[in-house]
Short mmCIF file of C-alpha atoms and ligand atoms in Angstrom, two decimals:
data_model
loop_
_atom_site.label_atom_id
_atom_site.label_comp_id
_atom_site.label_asym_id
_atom_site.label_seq_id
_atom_site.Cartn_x
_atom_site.Cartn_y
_atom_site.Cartn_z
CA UNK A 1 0.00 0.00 0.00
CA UNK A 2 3.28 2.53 0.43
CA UNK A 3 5.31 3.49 -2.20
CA UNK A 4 8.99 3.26 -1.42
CA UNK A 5 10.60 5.90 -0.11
CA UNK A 6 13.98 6.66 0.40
CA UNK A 7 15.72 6.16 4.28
CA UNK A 8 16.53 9.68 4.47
CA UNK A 9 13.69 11.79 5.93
CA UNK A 10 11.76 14.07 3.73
CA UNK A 11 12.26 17.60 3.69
CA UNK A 12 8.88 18.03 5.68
CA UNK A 13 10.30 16.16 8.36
CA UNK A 14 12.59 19.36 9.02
CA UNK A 15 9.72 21.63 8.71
CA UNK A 16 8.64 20.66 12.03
CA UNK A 17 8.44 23.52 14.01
CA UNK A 18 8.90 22.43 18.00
CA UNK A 19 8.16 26.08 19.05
CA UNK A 20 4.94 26.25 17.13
CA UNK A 21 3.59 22.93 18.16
CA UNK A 22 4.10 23.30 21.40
CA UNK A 23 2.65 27.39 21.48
CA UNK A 24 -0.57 25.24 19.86
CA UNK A 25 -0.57 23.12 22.82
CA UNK A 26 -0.38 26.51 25.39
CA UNK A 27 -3.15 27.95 23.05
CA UNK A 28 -5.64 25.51 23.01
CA UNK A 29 -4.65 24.80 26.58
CA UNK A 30 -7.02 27.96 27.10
CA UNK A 31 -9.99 26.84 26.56
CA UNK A 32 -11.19 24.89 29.67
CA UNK A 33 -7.88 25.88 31.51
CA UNK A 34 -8.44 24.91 35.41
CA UNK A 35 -6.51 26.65 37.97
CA UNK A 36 -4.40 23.42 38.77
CA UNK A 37 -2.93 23.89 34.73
CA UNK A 38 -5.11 21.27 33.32
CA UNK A 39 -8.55 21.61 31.29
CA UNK A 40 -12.26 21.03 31.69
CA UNK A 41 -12.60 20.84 27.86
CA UNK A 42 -15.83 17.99 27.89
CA UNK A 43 -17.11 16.82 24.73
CA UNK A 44 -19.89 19.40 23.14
CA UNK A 45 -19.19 22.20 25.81
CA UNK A 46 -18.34 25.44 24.98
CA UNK A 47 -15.05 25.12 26.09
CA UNK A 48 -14.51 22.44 23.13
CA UNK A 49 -16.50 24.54 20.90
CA UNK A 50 -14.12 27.32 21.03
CA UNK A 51 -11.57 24.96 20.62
CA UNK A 52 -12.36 23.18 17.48
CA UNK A 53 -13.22 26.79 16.13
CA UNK A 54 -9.49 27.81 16.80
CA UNK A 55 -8.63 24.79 15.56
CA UNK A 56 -10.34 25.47 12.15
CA UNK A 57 -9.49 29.43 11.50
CA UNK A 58 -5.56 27.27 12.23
CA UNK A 59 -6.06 25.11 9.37
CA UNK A 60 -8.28 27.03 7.19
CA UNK A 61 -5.31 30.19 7.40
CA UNK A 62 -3.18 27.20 5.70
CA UNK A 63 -5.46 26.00 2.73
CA UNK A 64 -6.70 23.25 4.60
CA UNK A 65 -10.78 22.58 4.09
CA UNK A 66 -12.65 22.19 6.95
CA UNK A 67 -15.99 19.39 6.73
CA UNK A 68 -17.87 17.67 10.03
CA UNK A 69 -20.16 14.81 9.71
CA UNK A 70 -23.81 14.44 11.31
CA UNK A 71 -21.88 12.61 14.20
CA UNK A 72 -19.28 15.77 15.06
CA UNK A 73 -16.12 14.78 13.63
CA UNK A 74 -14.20 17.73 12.45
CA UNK A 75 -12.62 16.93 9.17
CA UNK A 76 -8.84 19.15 7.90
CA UNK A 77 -8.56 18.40 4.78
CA UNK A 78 -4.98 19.05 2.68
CA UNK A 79 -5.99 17.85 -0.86
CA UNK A 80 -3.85 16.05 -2.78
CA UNK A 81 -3.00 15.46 -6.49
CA UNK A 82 -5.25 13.01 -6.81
CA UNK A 83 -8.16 14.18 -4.91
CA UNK A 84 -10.71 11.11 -5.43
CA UNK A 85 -8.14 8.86 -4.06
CA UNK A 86 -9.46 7.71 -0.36
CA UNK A 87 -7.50 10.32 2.38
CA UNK A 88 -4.99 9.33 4.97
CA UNK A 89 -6.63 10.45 8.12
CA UNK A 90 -4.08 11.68 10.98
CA UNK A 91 -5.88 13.01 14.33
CA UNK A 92 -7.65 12.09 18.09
CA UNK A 93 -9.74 14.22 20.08
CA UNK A 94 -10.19 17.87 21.74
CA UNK A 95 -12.43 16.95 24.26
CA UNK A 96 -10.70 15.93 27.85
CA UNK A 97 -11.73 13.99 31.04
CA UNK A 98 -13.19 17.21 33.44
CA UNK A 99 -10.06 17.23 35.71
CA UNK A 100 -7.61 16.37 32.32
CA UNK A 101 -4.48 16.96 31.44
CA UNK A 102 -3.23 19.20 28.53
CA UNK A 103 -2.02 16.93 26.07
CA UNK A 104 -4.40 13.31 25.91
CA UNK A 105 -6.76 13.73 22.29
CA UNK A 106 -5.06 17.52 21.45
CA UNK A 107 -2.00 16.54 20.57
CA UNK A 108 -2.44 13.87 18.15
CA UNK A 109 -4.80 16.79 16.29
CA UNK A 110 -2.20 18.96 16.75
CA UNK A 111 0.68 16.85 15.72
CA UNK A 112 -1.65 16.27 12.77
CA UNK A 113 -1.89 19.70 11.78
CA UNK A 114 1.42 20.46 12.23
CA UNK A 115 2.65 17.60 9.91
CA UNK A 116 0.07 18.99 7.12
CA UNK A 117 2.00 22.76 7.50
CA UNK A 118 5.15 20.72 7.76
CA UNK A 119 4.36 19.31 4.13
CA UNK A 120 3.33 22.67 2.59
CA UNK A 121 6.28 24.61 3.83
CA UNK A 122 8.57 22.09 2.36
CA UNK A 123 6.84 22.25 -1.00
CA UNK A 124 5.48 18.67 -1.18
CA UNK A 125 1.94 17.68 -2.76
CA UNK A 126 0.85 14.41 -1.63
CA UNK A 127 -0.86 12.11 -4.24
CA UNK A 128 -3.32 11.02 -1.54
CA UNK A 129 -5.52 14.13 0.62
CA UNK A 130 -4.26 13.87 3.98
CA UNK A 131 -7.04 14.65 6.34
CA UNK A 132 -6.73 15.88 10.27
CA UNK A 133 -9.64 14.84 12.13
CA UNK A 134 -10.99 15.05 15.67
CA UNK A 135 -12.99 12.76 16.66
CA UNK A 136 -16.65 13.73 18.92
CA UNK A 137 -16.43 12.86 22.30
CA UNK A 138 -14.01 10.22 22.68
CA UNK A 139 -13.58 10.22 26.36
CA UNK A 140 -17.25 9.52 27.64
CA UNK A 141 -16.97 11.49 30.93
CA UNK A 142 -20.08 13.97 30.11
CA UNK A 143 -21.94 11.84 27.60
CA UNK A 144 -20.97 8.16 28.09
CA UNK A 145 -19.87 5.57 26.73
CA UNK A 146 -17.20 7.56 24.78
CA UNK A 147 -16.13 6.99 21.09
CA UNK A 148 -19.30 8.39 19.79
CA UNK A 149 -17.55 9.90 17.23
CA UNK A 150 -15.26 7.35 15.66
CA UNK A 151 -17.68 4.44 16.56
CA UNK A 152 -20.22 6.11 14.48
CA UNK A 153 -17.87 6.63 12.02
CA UNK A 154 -16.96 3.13 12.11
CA UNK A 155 -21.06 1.67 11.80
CA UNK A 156 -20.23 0.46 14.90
CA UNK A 157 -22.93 1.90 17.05
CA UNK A 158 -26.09 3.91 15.59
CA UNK A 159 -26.08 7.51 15.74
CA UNK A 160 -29.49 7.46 16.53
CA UNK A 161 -28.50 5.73 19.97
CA UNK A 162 -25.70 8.25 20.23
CA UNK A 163 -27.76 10.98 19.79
CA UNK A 164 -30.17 9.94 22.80
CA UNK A 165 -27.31 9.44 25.40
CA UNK A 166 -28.03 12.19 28.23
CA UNK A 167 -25.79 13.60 30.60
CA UNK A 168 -25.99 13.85 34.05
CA UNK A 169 -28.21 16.84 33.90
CA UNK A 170 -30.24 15.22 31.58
CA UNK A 171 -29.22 17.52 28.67
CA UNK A 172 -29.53 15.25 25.28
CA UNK A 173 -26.04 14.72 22.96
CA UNK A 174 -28.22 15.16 19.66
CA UNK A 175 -29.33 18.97 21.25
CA UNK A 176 -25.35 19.12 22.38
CA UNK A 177 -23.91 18.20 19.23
CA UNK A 178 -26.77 20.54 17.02
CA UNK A 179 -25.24 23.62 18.83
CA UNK A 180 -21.62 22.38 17.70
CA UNK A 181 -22.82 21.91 14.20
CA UNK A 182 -24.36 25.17 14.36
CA UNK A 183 -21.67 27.26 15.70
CA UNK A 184 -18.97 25.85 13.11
CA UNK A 185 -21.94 26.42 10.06
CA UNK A 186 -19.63 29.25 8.90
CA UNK A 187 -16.29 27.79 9.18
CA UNK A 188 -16.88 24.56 7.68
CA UNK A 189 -17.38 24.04 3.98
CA UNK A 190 -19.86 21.52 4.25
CA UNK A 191 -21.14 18.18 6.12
CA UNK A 192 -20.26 14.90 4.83
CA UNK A 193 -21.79 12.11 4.96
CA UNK A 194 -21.27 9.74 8.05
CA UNK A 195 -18.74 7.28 7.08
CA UNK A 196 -16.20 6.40 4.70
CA UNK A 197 -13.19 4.03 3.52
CA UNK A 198 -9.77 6.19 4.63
CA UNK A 199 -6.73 4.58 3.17
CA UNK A 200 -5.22 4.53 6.91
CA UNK A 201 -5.51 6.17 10.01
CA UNK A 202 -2.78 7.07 12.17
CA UNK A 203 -3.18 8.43 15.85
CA UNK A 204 -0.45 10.19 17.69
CA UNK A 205 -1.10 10.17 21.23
CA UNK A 206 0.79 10.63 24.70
CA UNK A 207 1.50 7.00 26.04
CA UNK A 208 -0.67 8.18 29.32
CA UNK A 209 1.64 5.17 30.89
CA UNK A 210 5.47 4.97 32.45
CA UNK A 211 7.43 2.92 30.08
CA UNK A 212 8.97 5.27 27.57
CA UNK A 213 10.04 7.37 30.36
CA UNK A 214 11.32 5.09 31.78
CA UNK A 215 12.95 3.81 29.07
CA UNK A 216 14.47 7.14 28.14
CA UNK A 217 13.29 6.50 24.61
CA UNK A 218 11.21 9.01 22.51
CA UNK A 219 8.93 6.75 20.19
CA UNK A 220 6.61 4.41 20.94
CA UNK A 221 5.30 1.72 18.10
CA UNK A 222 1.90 0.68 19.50
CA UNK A 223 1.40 -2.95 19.05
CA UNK A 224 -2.14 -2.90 19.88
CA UNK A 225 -4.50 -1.87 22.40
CA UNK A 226 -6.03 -4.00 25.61
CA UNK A 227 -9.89 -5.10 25.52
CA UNK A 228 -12.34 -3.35 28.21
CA UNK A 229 -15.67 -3.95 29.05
CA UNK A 230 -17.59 -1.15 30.91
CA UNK A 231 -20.84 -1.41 33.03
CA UNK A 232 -22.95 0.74 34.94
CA UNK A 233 -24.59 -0.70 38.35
CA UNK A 234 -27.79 0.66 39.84
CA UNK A 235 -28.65 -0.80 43.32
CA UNK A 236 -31.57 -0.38 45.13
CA UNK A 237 -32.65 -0.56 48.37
CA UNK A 238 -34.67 1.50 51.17
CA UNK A 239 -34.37 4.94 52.53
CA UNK A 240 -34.91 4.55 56.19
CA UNK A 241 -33.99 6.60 59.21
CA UNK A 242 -29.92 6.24 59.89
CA UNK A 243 -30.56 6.28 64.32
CA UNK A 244 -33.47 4.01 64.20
CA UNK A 245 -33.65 1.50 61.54
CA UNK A 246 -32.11 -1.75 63.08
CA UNK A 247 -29.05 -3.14 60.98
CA UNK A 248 -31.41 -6.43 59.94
CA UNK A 249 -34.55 -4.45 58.75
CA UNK A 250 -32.22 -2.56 56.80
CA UNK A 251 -31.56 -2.25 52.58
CA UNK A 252 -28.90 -0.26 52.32
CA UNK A 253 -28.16 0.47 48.97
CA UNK A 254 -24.32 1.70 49.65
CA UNK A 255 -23.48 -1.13 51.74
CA UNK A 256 -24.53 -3.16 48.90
CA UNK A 257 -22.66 -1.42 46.48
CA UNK A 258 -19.35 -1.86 48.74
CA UNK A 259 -20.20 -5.35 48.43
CA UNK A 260 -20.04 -5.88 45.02
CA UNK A 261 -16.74 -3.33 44.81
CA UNK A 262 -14.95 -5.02 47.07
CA UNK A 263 -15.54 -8.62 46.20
CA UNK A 264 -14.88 -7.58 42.59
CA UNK A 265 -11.92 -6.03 43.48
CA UNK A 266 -10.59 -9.03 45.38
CA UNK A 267 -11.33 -11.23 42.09
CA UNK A 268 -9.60 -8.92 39.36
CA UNK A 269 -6.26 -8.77 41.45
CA UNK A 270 -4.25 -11.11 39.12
CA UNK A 271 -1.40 -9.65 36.89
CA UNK A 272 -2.35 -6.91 34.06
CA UNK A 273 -5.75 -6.61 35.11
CA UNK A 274 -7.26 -3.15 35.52
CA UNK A 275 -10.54 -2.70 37.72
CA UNK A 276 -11.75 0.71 38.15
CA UNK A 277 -15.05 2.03 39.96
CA UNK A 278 -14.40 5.82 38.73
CA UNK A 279 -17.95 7.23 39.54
CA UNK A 280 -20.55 6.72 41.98
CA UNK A 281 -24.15 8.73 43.08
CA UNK A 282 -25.60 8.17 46.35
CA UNK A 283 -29.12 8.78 46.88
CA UNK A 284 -30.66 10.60 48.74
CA UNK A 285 -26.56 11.47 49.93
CA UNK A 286 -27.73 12.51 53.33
CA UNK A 287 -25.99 11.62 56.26
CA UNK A 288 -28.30 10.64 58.21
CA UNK A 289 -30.35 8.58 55.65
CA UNK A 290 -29.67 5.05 54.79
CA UNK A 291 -29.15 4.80 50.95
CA UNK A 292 -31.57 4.34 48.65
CA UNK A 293 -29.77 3.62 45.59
CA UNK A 294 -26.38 4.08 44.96
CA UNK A 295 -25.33 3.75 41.37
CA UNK A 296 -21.66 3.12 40.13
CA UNK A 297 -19.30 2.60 36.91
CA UNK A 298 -16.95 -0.30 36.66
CA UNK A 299 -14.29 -0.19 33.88
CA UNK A 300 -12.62 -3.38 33.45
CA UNK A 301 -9.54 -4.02 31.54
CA UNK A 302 -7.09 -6.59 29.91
CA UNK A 303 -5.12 -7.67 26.79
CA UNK A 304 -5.99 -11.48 27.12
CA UNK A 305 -9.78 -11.99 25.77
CA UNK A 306 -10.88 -15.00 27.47
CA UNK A 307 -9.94 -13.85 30.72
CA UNK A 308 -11.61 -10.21 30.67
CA UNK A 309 -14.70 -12.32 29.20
CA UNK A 310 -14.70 -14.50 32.60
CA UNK A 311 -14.18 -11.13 34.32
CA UNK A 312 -16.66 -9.23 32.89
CA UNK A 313 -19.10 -11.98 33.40
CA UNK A 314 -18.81 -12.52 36.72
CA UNK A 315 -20.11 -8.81 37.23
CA UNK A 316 -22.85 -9.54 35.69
CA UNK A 317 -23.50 -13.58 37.57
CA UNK A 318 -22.16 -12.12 41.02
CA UNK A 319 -23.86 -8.61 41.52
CA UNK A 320 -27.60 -9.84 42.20
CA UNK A 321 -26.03 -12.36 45.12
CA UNK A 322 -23.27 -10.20 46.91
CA UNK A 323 -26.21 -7.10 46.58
CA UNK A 324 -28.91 -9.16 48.53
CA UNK A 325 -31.17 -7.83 50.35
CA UNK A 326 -31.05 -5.20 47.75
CA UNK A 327 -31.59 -5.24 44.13
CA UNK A 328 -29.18 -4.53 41.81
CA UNK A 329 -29.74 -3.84 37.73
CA UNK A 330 -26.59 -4.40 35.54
CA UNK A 331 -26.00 -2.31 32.36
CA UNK A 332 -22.99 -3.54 30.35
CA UNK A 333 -22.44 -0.16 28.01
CA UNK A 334 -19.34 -0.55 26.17
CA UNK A 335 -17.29 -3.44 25.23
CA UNK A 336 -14.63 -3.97 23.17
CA UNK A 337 -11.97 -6.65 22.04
CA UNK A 338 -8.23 -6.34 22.20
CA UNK A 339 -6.76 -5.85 19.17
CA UNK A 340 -3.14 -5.61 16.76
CA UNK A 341 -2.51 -3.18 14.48
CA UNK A 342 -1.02 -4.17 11.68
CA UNK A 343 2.52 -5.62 11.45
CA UNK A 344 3.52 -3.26 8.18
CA UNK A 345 2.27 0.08 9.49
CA UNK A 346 4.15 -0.89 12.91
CA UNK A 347 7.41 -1.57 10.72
CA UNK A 348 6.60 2.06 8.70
CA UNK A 349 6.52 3.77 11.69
CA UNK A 350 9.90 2.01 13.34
CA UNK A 351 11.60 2.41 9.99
CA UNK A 352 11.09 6.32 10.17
CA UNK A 353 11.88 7.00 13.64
CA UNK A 354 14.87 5.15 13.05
CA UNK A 355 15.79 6.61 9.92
CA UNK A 356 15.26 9.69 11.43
CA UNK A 357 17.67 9.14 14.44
CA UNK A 358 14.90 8.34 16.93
CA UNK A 359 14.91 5.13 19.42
CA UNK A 360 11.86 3.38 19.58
CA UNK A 361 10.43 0.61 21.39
CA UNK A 362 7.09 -1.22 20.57
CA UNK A 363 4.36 -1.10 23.14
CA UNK A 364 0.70 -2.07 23.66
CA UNK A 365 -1.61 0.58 24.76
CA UNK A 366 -3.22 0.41 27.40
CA UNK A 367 -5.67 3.15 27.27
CA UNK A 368 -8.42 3.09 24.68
CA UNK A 369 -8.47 5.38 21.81
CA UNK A 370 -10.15 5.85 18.46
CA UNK A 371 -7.96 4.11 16.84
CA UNK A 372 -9.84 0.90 18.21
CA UNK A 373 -12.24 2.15 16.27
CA UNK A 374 -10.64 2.76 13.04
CA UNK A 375 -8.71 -0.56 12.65
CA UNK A 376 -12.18 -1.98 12.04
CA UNK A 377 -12.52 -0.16 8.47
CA UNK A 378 -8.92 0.50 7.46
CA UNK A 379 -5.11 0.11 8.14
CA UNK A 380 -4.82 1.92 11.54
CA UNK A 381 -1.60 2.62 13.51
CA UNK A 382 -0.57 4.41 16.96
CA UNK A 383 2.50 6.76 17.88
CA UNK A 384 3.16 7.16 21.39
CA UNK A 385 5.55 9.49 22.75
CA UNK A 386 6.41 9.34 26.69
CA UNK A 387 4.46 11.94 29.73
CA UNK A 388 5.98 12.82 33.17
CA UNK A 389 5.76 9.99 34.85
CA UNK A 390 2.87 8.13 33.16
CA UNK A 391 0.69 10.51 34.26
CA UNK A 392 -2.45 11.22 32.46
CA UNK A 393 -6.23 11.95 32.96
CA UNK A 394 -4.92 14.49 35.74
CA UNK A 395 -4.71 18.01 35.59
CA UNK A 396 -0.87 17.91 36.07
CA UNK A 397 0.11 15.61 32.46
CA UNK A 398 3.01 16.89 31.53
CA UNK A 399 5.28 15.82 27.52
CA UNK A 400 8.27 17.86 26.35
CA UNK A 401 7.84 19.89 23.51
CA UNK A 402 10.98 17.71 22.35
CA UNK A 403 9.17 14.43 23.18
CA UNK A 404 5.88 16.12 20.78
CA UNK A 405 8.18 16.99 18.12
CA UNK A 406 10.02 13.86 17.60
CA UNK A 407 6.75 11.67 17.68
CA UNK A 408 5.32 14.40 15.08
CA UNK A 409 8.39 14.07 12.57
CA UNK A 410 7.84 10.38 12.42
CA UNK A 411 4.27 11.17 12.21
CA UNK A 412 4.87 13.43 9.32
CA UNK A 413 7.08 10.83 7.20
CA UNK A 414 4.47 7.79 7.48
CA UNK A 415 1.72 10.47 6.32
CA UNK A 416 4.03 11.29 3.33
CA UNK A 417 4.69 7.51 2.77
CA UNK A 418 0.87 6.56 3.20
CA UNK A 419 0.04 9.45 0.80
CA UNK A 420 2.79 8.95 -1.92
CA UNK A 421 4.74 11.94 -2.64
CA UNK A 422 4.00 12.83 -6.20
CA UNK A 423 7.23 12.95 -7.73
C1 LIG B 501 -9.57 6.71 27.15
O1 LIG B 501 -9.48 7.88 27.49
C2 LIG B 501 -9.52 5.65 28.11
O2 LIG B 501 -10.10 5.81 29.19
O3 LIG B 501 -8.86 4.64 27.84
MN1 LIG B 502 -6.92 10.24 24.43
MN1 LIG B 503 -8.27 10.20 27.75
#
């Protein structure tokens, strides 16, 4: 699918501008900045609003065209010599967890666009269009499950379903998303329809784990990324009076729930796997009430199938028994396998970071991203580059402006390689 290219790096690969890239970052850090240095940038709020619009007068000031779909992705579009052949798409996401970091989603968009100026400034007109995108709401934490946009994108879940996801204050992601659409209607040339054959992806992206850093070494391959099943737990029991109520006429609903967490817990401690209860409501939350309902997330990962199958079902055959005398309801809401991207685009990425003096290691990830997504309807790839101390989804993730260079300049070559420099 690449045409051969030389082992010396292109000329674009020296039109990477550090300073600028990183000034992007500081920029766009603005919008949803919280006073610890992170953001509050959640998918379909103004915050991201004003973001993607920045993002847009960016790459429209360049040449770049700017399309969404119906589900919210934000199309950059550099067109190339041969503009019916399918894009390369480069990107992530703008939108961040509410107490996120300044770098997880943005920089891969970033990156993105800065490879496409890259390209210009050295003169180069790719055969293929290479395409930034961001993807709508990939982290889930307003509207949930996440991946709205690329999994729509994919056919992989109905934008009709996405569209009736609510958030916590019941507002509706179809109402959300129409005052997105309708606050980029100038900026944006037109909306495409949902959906399309790319001729790759590739997704830049902090490693949000230790092991570059640790490593000391700059560029991460992604092998793959880890499966995860997610669920939502609603237990219910009776409100009763917290002096009065004798411990055996109780239901309490919390109790319950620390039932279920804890025995959980106990069961997913084996090597690799990651359990995570990252939200839960109390009801009525009074302190001298016993709990009505308390309802709860669980995220459950791990890169070996069969055993995050067992996991995952034991949360669903184990939470009526541990919650008795309560009741408990069990909503699995996201699932997904683990998957391996594929061995060539790996070996394009290694080749350039080593061609252009980089070390790399190969990795999974363990995070999700939309690149799960993407692998199911064309060749999809990941770039990591290392964060302070693994650190990520917290206000205080932290990657060099070297560290977001490097992994863009080996970014920039497999775009050119994917896209086929016209000679
Ligand atoms: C994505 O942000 C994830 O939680 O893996
Ligand atoms: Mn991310
Ligand atoms: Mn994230």
């Amino acid at each position: 699918m690449t045409a051969p290219r030389p082992t010396v790096p292109s000329k674009a690969a020296g039109q990477v501008s550090e300073a600028r890239l990183w000034a992007r970052h500081l920029a766009m850090a603005q919008f949803g900045a919280t006073v610890k240095g992170g953001v509050n940038r959640q998918a379909l709020s103004i915050e991201e609003i004003a973001a993607r619009l920045q993002l847009i007068e960016w790459a429209t000031g360049l040449g770049l065209v700017a399309f969404n779909d119906d589900a919210g992705n934000l199309f950059l579009r550099l067109e190339g010599s041969e503009p019916d052949l399918a894009p390369v798409l480069t990107g992530s996401h703008i939108d961040s967890q509410p107490s996120g970091g300044r770098f997880d989603g943005i920089y891969g968009v970033l990156a993105g666009l800065e490879a496409v100026q890259a390209i210009l400034e050295a003169g180069i007109r790719p055969r293929r269009s290479i395409e930034v995108v961001a993807w709508m709401n990939e982290e889930g934490s307003r509207f949930a499950p996440g991946m709205m946009g690329s999994e729509a994108f994919a056919g992989l879940r109905p934008l009709s379903t996405i569209l009736a996801v609510r958030d916590a204050a019941g507002a509706m992601t179809g109402d959300a998303l129409a005052a997105v659409l309708q606050a980029e209607a100038d900026a944006v040339r037109a909306t495409r329809p949902l959906g399309f054959a790319p001729h790759a992806f590739l997704e830049a992206h902090i490693e949000q784990g230790p092991v570059l850093e640790a490593a000391g070494i700059p560029i991460g391959v992604v092998t793959g990324i880890q499966g995860v099943r997610r669920f939502r737990l609603r237990v219910t029991g009776t409100e009763a009076h917290a002096g009065t109520t004798p411990r055996a006429a109780r239901r309490d609903a919390l109790q319950a729930a620390v039932r279920i967490i804890a025995h959980l817990d106990s069961l997913t401690d084996q090597p690799g796997v990651m359990f995570t209860v990252g939200m839960i409501e109390v009801k009525p939350n009074a302190p001298s009430v016993v709990p009505a309902e308390a309802y709860f997330s669980i995220d459950l990962r791990h890169p070996d199938d069969a055993l995050l199958q067992a996991l995952g079902d034991a949360v669903h055959d184990r939470a009526a028994g541990l919650a008795a005398p309560c009741r408990v309801e069990v909503t699995e809401i996201a699932a997904a396998r683990a998957l391996a991207f594929p061995e060539r685009l790996q070996a394009l990425i290694a080749g350039h970071a080593g061609s252009l003096g980089l070390k790399h290691m190969s990795l999974p990830s363990l995070a999700g991203h939309d690149a799960r997504q993407l692998h199911h309807v064309c060749p999809t790839a990941m770039i990591f580059v290392p964060c302070r101390d693994g650190v990520s989804h917290r206000e205080d993730e932290y990657a060099s402006p070297e560290d977001l260079a490097a992994g863009c300049r080996v970014l920039t070559e497999c775009l050119l390689d994917l896209a086929e420099i016209t000679p």
